[in-house]
C-alpha positions as a Python dict, from the first residue, in 0.01 Angstrom:
ca = {
    (1, 'M'): (0, 0, 0),
    (2, 'D'): (-269, 90, 253),
    (3, 'E'): (6, 161, 505),
    (4, 'I'): (169, 426, 283),
    (5, 'Q'): (58, 784, 345),
    (6, 'I'): (139, 1094, 141),
    (7, 'L'): (233, 1357, 398),
    (8, 'P'): (138, 1722, 343),
    (9, 'M'): (424, 1973, 365),
    (10, 'N'): (429, 2224, 651),
    (11, 'K'): (124, 2072, 816),
    (12, 'R'): (62, 1846, 1113),
    (13, 'F'): (-34, 1487, 1029),
    (14, 'W'): (-173, 1262, 1303),
    (15, 'I'): (-20, 914, 1297),
    (16, 'T'): (-222, 803, 1601),
    (17, 'D'): (-451, 984, 1843),
    (18, 'T'): (-149, 1105, 2041),
    (19, 'I'): (144, 1109, 1795),
    (20, 'S'): (183, 1360, 1512),
    (21, 'V'): (446, 1444, 1252),
    (22, 'V'): (525, 1772, 1077),
    (23, 'T'): (720, 1761, 751),
    (24, 'L'): (941, 2055, 650),
    (25, 'D'): (1155, 2119, 344),
    (26, 'A'): (1508, 1983, 399),
    (27, 'N'): (1673, 2217, 145),
    (28, 'H'): (1826, 1904, -9),
    (29, 'C'): (1724, 1725, -327),
    (30, 'P'): (1358, 1739, -443),
    (31, 'G'): (1131, 1552, -204),
    (32, 'A'): (1373, 1554, 91),
    (33, 'I'): (1207, 1645, 420),
    (34, 'I'): (1277, 1705, 788),
    (35, 'M'): (1035, 1526, 1020),
    (36, 'L'): (929, 1657, 1361),
    (37, 'F'): (753, 1388, 1565),
    (38, 'Q'): (554, 1499, 1871),
    (39, 'E'): (382, 1283, 2130),
    (40, 'F'): (100, 1417, 2348),
    (41, 'L'): (-96, 1287, 2644),
    (42, 'A'): (-439, 1154, 2556),
    (43, 'N'): (-696, 1436, 2545),
    (44, 'S'): (-424, 1694, 2619),
    (45, 'Y'): (-270, 1856, 2316),
    (46, 'D'): (-138, 2179, 2464),
    (47, 'K'): (215, 2058, 2521),
    (48, 'P'): (396, 1750, 2383),
    (49, 'I'): (556, 1511, 2630),
    (50, 'R'): (818, 1397, 2380),
    (51, 'Q'): (967, 1544, 2062),
    (52, 'I'): (1200, 1385, 1805),
    (53, 'L'): (1347, 1564, 1504),
    (54, 'H'): (1490, 1361, 1216),
    (55, 'T'): (1674, 1577, 965),
    (56, 'G'): (1754, 1311, 706),
    (57, 'D'): (1995, 1456, 449),
    (58, 'F'): (1956, 1833, 478),
    (59, 'R'): (2119, 2173, 425),
    (60, 'S'): (2049, 2389, 727),
    (61, 'N'): (2000, 2764, 703),
    (62, 'A'): (1857, 3047, 913),
    (63, 'K'): (1507, 3022, 766),
    (64, 'M'): (1488, 2649, 837),
    (65, 'I'): (1589, 2698, 1201),
    (66, 'E'): (1327, 2971, 1242),
    (67, 'T'): (1059, 2744, 1094),
    (68, 'I'): (1143, 2461, 1335),
    (69, 'Q'): (1143, 2703, 1629),
    (70, 'K'): (797, 2828, 1527),
    (71, 'W'): (652, 2479, 1529),
    (72, 'L'): (806, 2412, 1870),
    (73, 'A'): (675, 2742, 2009),
    (74, 'E'): (322, 2661, 1890),
    (75, 'T'): (306, 2371, 2132),
    (76, 'A'): (484, 2550, 2418),
    (77, 'N'): (778, 2310, 2430),
    (78, 'E'): (1096, 2440, 2271),
    (79, 'T'): (1317, 2151, 2378),
    (80, 'I'): (1361, 1856, 2142),
    (81, 'D'): (1432, 1528, 2320),
    (82, 'Q'): (1634, 1371, 2037),
    (83, 'V'): (1774, 1509, 1712),
    (84, 'Y'): (1883, 1257, 1450),
    (85, 'L'): (2135, 1469, 1262),
    (86, 'D'): (2288, 1450, 913),
    (87, 'T'): (2659, 1458, 1006),
    (88, 'T'): (2806, 1415, 655),
    (89, 'Y'): (3032, 1720, 698),
    (90, 'M'): (3067, 1714, 1076),
    (91, 'T'): (3439, 1796, 1059),
    (92, 'M'): (3592, 2136, 1124),
    (93, 'G'): (3712, 2272, 789),
    (94, 'Y'): (3422, 2158, 574),
    (95, 'N'): (3285, 2507, 534),
    (96, 'F'): (3149, 2619, 199),
    (97, 'P'): (2918, 2897, 84),
    (98, 'S'): (2541, 2878, 71),
    (99, 'Q'): (2361, 2719, -223),
    (100, 'H'): (2220, 3059, -314),
    (101, 'S'): (2565, 3219, -332),
    (102, 'V'): (2711, 2939, -546),
    (103, 'C'): (2413, 2929, -784),
    (104, 'E'): (2412, 3307, -834),
    (105, 'T'): (2787, 3326, -890),
    (106, 'V'): (2808, 3033, -1131),
    (107, 'A'): (2510, 3163, -1328),
    (108, 'D'): (2667, 3510, -1343),
    (109, 'F'): (2991, 3353, -1467),
    (110, 'T'): (2809, 3176, -1751),
    (111, 'L'): (2643, 3501, -1853),
    (112, 'R'): (2978, 3684, -1857),
    (113, 'L'): (3133, 3407, -2063),
    (114, 'I'): (2854, 3430, -2320),
    (115, 'K'): (2880, 3809, -2339),
    (116, 'H'): (3257, 3853, -2337),
    (117, 'G'): (3386, 3526, -2480),
    (118, 'K'): (3652, 3292, -2351),
    (119, 'N'): (3955, 3503, -2437),
    (120, 'K'): (3842, 3810, -2243),
    (121, 'T'): (3691, 3612, -1954),
    (122, 'F'): (4006, 3408, -1889),
    (123, 'G'): (4263, 3650, -2034),
    (124, 'D'): (4357, 3382, -2288),
    (125, 'S'): (4486, 3486, -2629),
    (126, 'Q'): (4443, 3148, -2796),
    (127, 'R'): (4162, 3081, -3041),
    (128, 'N'): (3829, 2938, -2935),
    (129, 'L'): (3849, 2564, -2893),
    (130, 'F'): (3626, 2490, -3191),
    (131, 'H'): (3745, 2788, -3395),
    (132, 'F'): (3890, 2596, -3684),
    (133, 'Q'): (3577, 2383, -3716),
    (134, 'R'): (3363, 2689, -3792),
    (135, 'K'): (3281, 2821, -4137),
    (136, 'K'): (3521, 3098, -4238),
    (137, 'T'): (3236, 3295, -4395),
    (138, 'L'): (3073, 3351, -4056),
    (139, 'T'): (3202, 3691, -3941),
    (140, 'T'): (2948, 3801, -3676),
    (141, 'H'): (2781, 3561, -3436),
    (142, 'R'): (2689, 3514, -3073),
    (143, 'Y'): (2957, 3319, -2887),
    (144, 'R'): (2800, 2976, -2831),
    (145, 'V'): (2886, 2765, -2531),
    (146, 'L'): (2736, 2437, -2420),
    (147, 'F'): (2715, 2416, -2041),
    (148, 'L'): (2707, 2074, -1877),
    (149, 'V'): (2596, 2048, -1513),
    (150, 'G'): (2678, 1722, -1338),
    (151, 'T'): (2411, 1552, -1131),
    (152, 'Y'): (2334, 1228, -952),
    (153, 'T'): (2014, 1031, -1003),
    (154, 'I'): (1842, 1320, -828),
    (155, 'G'): (1985, 1640, -685),
    (156, 'K'): (2191, 1943, -798),
    (157, 'E'): (1902, 2065, -1015),
    (158, 'K'): (1899, 2410, -851),
    (159, 'L'): (2235, 2502, -1003),
    (160, 'A'): (2133, 2404, -1356),
    (161, 'I'): (1799, 2583, -1326),
    (162, 'K'): (1962, 2903, -1200),
    (163, 'I'): (2196, 2904, -1502),
    (164, 'C'): (1893, 2861, -1729),
    (165, 'E'): (1726, 3160, -1562),
    (166, 'F'): (2028, 3382, -1624),
    (167, 'L'): (2078, 3269, -1984),
    (168, 'K'): (1703, 3262, -2058),
    (169, 'T'): (1724, 2911, -2198),
    (170, 'K'): (1559, 2579, -2129),
    (171, 'L'): (1714, 2280, -1952),
    (172, 'F'): (1799, 1982, -2173),
    (173, 'V'): (1783, 1628, -2041),
    (174, 'M'): (1830, 1322, -2260),
    (175, 'P'): (1486, 1218, -2395),
    (176, 'N'): (1338, 884, -2292),
    (177, 'S'): (1574, 871, -1993),
    (178, 'V'): (1491, 800, -1631),
    (179, 'K'): (1634, 1142, -1544),
    (180, 'F'): (1393, 1315, -1786),
    (181, 'S'): (1094, 1143, -1626),
    (182, 'M'): (1219, 1228, -1276),
    (183, 'M'): (1282, 1594, -1363),
    (184, 'L'): (939, 1624, -1520),
    (185, 'T'): (782, 1485, -1201),
    (186, 'V'): (990, 1723, -987),
    (187, 'L'): (888, 2028, -1190),
    (188, 'Q'): (521, 1927, -1204),
    (189, 'N'): (498, 1870, -828),
    (190, 'N'): (722, 2145, -695),
    (191, 'E'): (564, 2297, -381),
    (192, 'N'): (857, 2508, -269),
    (193, 'Q'): (754, 2873, -295),
    (194, 'N'): (1120, 2978, -307),
    (195, 'D'): (1175, 2786, -631),
    (196, 'M'): (917, 2889, -888),
    (197, 'W'): (979, 2612, -1139),
    (198, 'D'): (743, 2460, -1393),
    (199, 'E'): (761, 2184, -1647),
    (200, 'S'): (797, 2428, -1941),
    (201, 'L'): (1160, 2474, -1831),
    (202, 'L'): (1244, 2118, -1937),
    (203, 'T'): (1313, 2022, -2299),
    (204, 'S'): (1436, 1730, -2506),
    (205, 'N'): (1491, 1959, -2807),
    (206, 'L'): (1862, 2035, -2841),
    (207, 'H'): (1801, 2367, -3017),
    (208, 'E'): (1600, 2506, -2724),
    (209, 'S'): (1879, 2476, -2468),
    (210, 'S'): (2243, 2557, -2402),
    (211, 'V'): (2237, 2399, -2055),
    (212, 'H'): (2240, 2020, -2019),
    (213, 'L'): (2187, 1819, -1701),
    (214, 'V'): (2422, 1521, -1728),
    (215, 'P'): (2544, 1238, -1505),
    (216, 'I'): (2856, 1345, -1315),
    (217, 'R'): (3049, 1064, -1484),
    (218, 'V'): (3017, 1256, -1813),
    (219, 'L'): (3250, 1522, -1667),
    (220, 'K'): (3507, 1270, -1547),
    (221, 'S'): (3751, 1332, -1834),
    (222, 'Q'): (3798, 1493, -2173),
    (223, 'E'): (3719, 1154, -2330),
    (224, 'T'): (3387, 1112, -2147),
    (225, 'I'): (3279, 1459, -2262),
    (226, 'E'): (3372, 1365, -2619),
    (227, 'A'): (3155, 1055, -2584),
    (228, 'Y'): (2862, 1269, -2466),
    (229, 'L'): (2900, 1504, -2765),
    (230, 'K'): (2904, 1201, -2991),
    (231, 'S'): (2574, 1089, -2840),
    (232, 'L'): (2429, 1434, -2919),
    (233, 'K'): (2539, 1395, -3282),
    (234, 'E'): (2334, 1076, -3296),
    (235, 'L'): (2029, 1279, -3192),
    (236, 'E'): (2100, 1569, -3430),
    (237, 'T'): (2387, 1550, -3678),
    (238, 'D'): (2445, 1926, -3720),
    (239, 'Y'): (2399, 2033, -3356),
    (240, 'V'): (2754, 1997, -3223),
    (241, 'K'): (2931, 2170, -3512),
    (242, 'D'): (2790, 2510, -3405),
    (243, 'I'): (2925, 2480, -3050),
    (244, 'E'): (3243, 2682, -2989),
    (245, 'D'): (3321, 2569, -2635),
    (246, 'V'): (3202, 2319, -2378),
    (247, 'V'): (3208, 2412, -2009),
    (248, 'G'): (3119, 2171, -1731),
    (249, 'F'): (3040, 2218, -1363),
    (250, 'I'): (3083, 1951, -1096),
    (251, 'P'): (2876, 2063, -796),
    (252, 'T'): (2981, 1895, -473),
    (253, 'G'): (3075, 1987, -117),
    (254, 'W'): (3378, 1759, -151),
    (255, 'S'): (3526, 2014, -393),
    (256, 'H'): (3553, 2271, -113),
    (257, 'N'): (3928, 2224, -74),
    (258, 'F'): (4013, 2404, -397),
    (259, 'G'): (3905, 2729, -233),
    (260, 'L'): (4125, 2759, 74),
    (261, 'K'): (3927, 3055, 199),
    (262, 'Y'): (3646, 2813, 290),
    (263, 'Q'): (3873, 2605, 510),
    (264, 'K'): (3972, 2674, 865),
    (265, 'K'): (4295, 2504, 963),
    (266, 'N'): (4256, 2290, 1271),
    (267, 'D'): (4449, 2405, 1574),
    (268, 'D'): (4648, 2160, 1782),
    (269, 'D'): (4385, 2176, 2056),
    (270, 'E'): (4084, 2131, 1825),
    (271, 'N'): (3962, 1836, 2033),
    (272, 'E'): (3989, 2027, 2358),
    (273, 'M'): (3644, 2110, 2491),
    (274, 'S'): (3738, 2467, 2577),
    (275, 'G'): (3880, 2538, 2233),
    (276, 'N'): (3576, 2395, 2056),
    (277, 'T'): (3333, 2580, 2279),
    (278, 'E'): (3520, 2904, 2213),
    (279, 'Y'): (3495, 2841, 1839),
    (280, 'C'): (3117, 2796, 1868),
    (281, 'L'): (3075, 3107, 2081),
    (282, 'E'): (3277, 3314, 1835),
    (283, 'L'): (3075, 3183, 1541),
    (284, 'M'): (2747, 3262, 1714),
    (285, 'K'): (2874, 3604, 1821),
    (286, 'N'): (2942, 3696, 1459),
    (287, 'D'): (2627, 3531, 1327),
    (288, 'R'): (2391, 3773, 1156),
    (289, 'D'): (2154, 3506, 1021),
    (290, 'N'): (2334, 3570, 695),
    (291, 'D'): (2378, 3247, 506),
    (292, 'D'): (2594, 3424, 247),
    (293, 'E'): (2854, 3555, 489),
    (294, 'N'): (3117, 3350, 303),
    (295, 'G'): (3003, 3425, -50),
    (296, 'F'): (3135, 3232, -349),
    (297, 'E'): (3337, 3442, -593),
    (298, 'I'): (3397, 3410, -968),
    (299, 'S'): (3772, 3417, -905),
    (300, 'S'): (3739, 3068, -755),
    (301, 'I'): (3619, 2948, -1096),
    (302, 'L'): (3871, 3142, -1301),
    (303, 'R'): (4171, 3002, -1114),
    (304, 'Q'): (4073, 2650, -1224),
    (305, 'Y'): (4103, 2735, -1594),
    (306, 'K'): (4332, 2497, -1784),
    (307, 'K'): (4456, 2671, -2097),
    (308, 'Y'): (4538, 2361, -2299),
    (309, 'N'): (4227, 2157, -2218),
    (310, 'K'): (3979, 2124, -2499),
    (311, 'F'): (3691, 2128, -2254),
    (312, 'Q'): (3684, 2326, -1930),
    (313, 'V'): (3543, 2157, -1617),
    (314, 'F'): (3509, 2349, -1292),
    (315, 'N'): (3448, 2218, -940),
    (316, 'V'): (3204, 2436, -749),
    (317, 'P'): (3133, 2402, -375),
    (318, 'Y'): (2762, 2345, -411),
    (319, 'S'): (2638, 2108, -145),
    (320, 'E'): (2298, 1980, -47),
    (321, 'H'): (2436, 1873, 292),
    (322, 'S'): (2499, 2111, 582),
    (323, 'S'): (2851, 2248, 614),
    (324, 'F'): (3033, 2226, 947),
    (325, 'N'): (2938, 2582, 1042),
    (326, 'D'): (2578, 2519, 932),
    (327, 'L'): (2568, 2229, 1178),
    (328, 'V'): (2723, 2435, 1457),
    (329, 'K'): (2461, 2708, 1417),
    (330, 'F'): (2184, 2448, 1398),
    (331, 'G'): (2302, 2275, 1716),
    (332, 'C'): (2362, 2598, 1910),
    (333, 'K'): (2027, 2757, 1824),
    (334, 'L'): (1791, 2463, 1875),
    (335, 'K'): (1738, 2337, 2228),
    (336, 'C'): (1779, 1961, 2245),
    (337, 'S'): (1855, 1699, 2507),
    (338, 'E'): (2041, 1456, 2280),
    (339, 'V'): (2200, 1468, 1935),
    (340, 'I'): (2233, 1137, 1751),
    (341, 'P'): (2465, 1137, 1446),
    (342, 'T'): (2348, 940, 1142),
    (343, 'V'): (2664, 953, 925),
    (344, 'N'): (3033, 864, 988),
    (345, 'L'): (2958, 605, 1255),
    (346, 'N'): (3208, 346, 1134),
    (347, 'N'): (3499, 510, 1316),
    (348, 'L'): (3512, 523, 1697),
    (349, 'W'): (3743, 826, 1698),
    (350, 'K'): (3503, 1010, 1467),
    (351, 'V'): (3208, 931, 1694),
    (352, 'R'): (3398, 1067, 1996),
    (353, 'Y'): (3499, 1373, 1792),
    (354, 'M'): (3135, 1446, 1704),
    (355, 'T'): (3016, 1380, 2060),
    (356, 'N'): (3269, 1636, 2183),
    (357, 'W'): (3120, 1899, 1956),
    (358, 'F'): (2764, 1811, 2060),
    (359, 'Q'): (2868, 1876, 2420),
    (360, 'C'): (3011, 2211, 2311),
    (361, 'W'): (2679, 2305, 2155),
    (362, 'E'): (2508, 2234, 2487),
    (363, 'N'): (2765, 2452, 2666),
    (364, 'V'): (2697, 2734, 2422),
    (365, 'R'): (2319, 2707, 2463),
    (366, 'K'): (2358, 2729, 2841),
    (367, 'T'): (2594, 3026, 2813),
    (368, 'R'): (2360, 3211, 2579),
    (369, 'A'): (2055, 3133, 2795),
    (370, 'A'): (2228, 3272, 3103),
    (371, 'K'): (2283, 3614, 2945),
}
């Protein structure tokens, strides 16, 4: 245990007398970091002689790139020798909106649904799904929906928390679960100034929340959702009977294909160096450091509505990995001598495909530097 060090965020930590590391927020799941290693000559700390950047799993954006560039400028060496890059979505076509855009839009959708009801929101004339289970004597009430947000062991919390902010409700996680303990730790130790969370947001009291963080497998089918509701009945017998509708969200970059506007069809010459370089140049030409240039729209949720399903489940293109265009901007803006992919290495064609794009990024950097 003596060899384990807790690294401070956004500060330089000296590993040895000549090697340091800076940890930066990776815009991924809680605790994920980017690591910038810098090696200096003994007794000469003005300029590093070697720099390595390891992104780990990350979601690049304009602010992150600026932060990295600032740290490089501080030591008068803006060229990174090696970048170990998260290449999960390093394929042209995997382009989805920013996390901010998806979170805001989904949260706004939930608020509209609460205010206007299912019929008006979806233009559906049929009765609420739980209508006939309600007491006939109840004539005026607030439309009550239970929102389920799918998550892995850790990650996707931002979407659930944003919905809670809009609906002014707490976030429910099953009590005595590993997930509850992890979320409590995340909220207690959050150091990200962009996400002002605190532990009071979390609850194990069903009556304090209309937003539940659940394993993604819960949203797999109508039957798995039924099973989850049954487990809630075991916690509180009367809780479920007051729910009129259940709406689930599956947040994943792999769901990007339902919104064709986020895909760019590959041309026949996509692997040609000239075509790829042109694509990069065009993307950088139109770049305004606006991470929401391809905003997510409520219509992308509405078109997934299934009239005859008891429970509605929507795929939303929320990803904690960089999209293809995120990676292109990252690679074209940061000066580096070598890019080393860390994902999708089991296929030789894929490795060559990625290497081709890395060469394009170098071409773009040279072109931009010459202007």
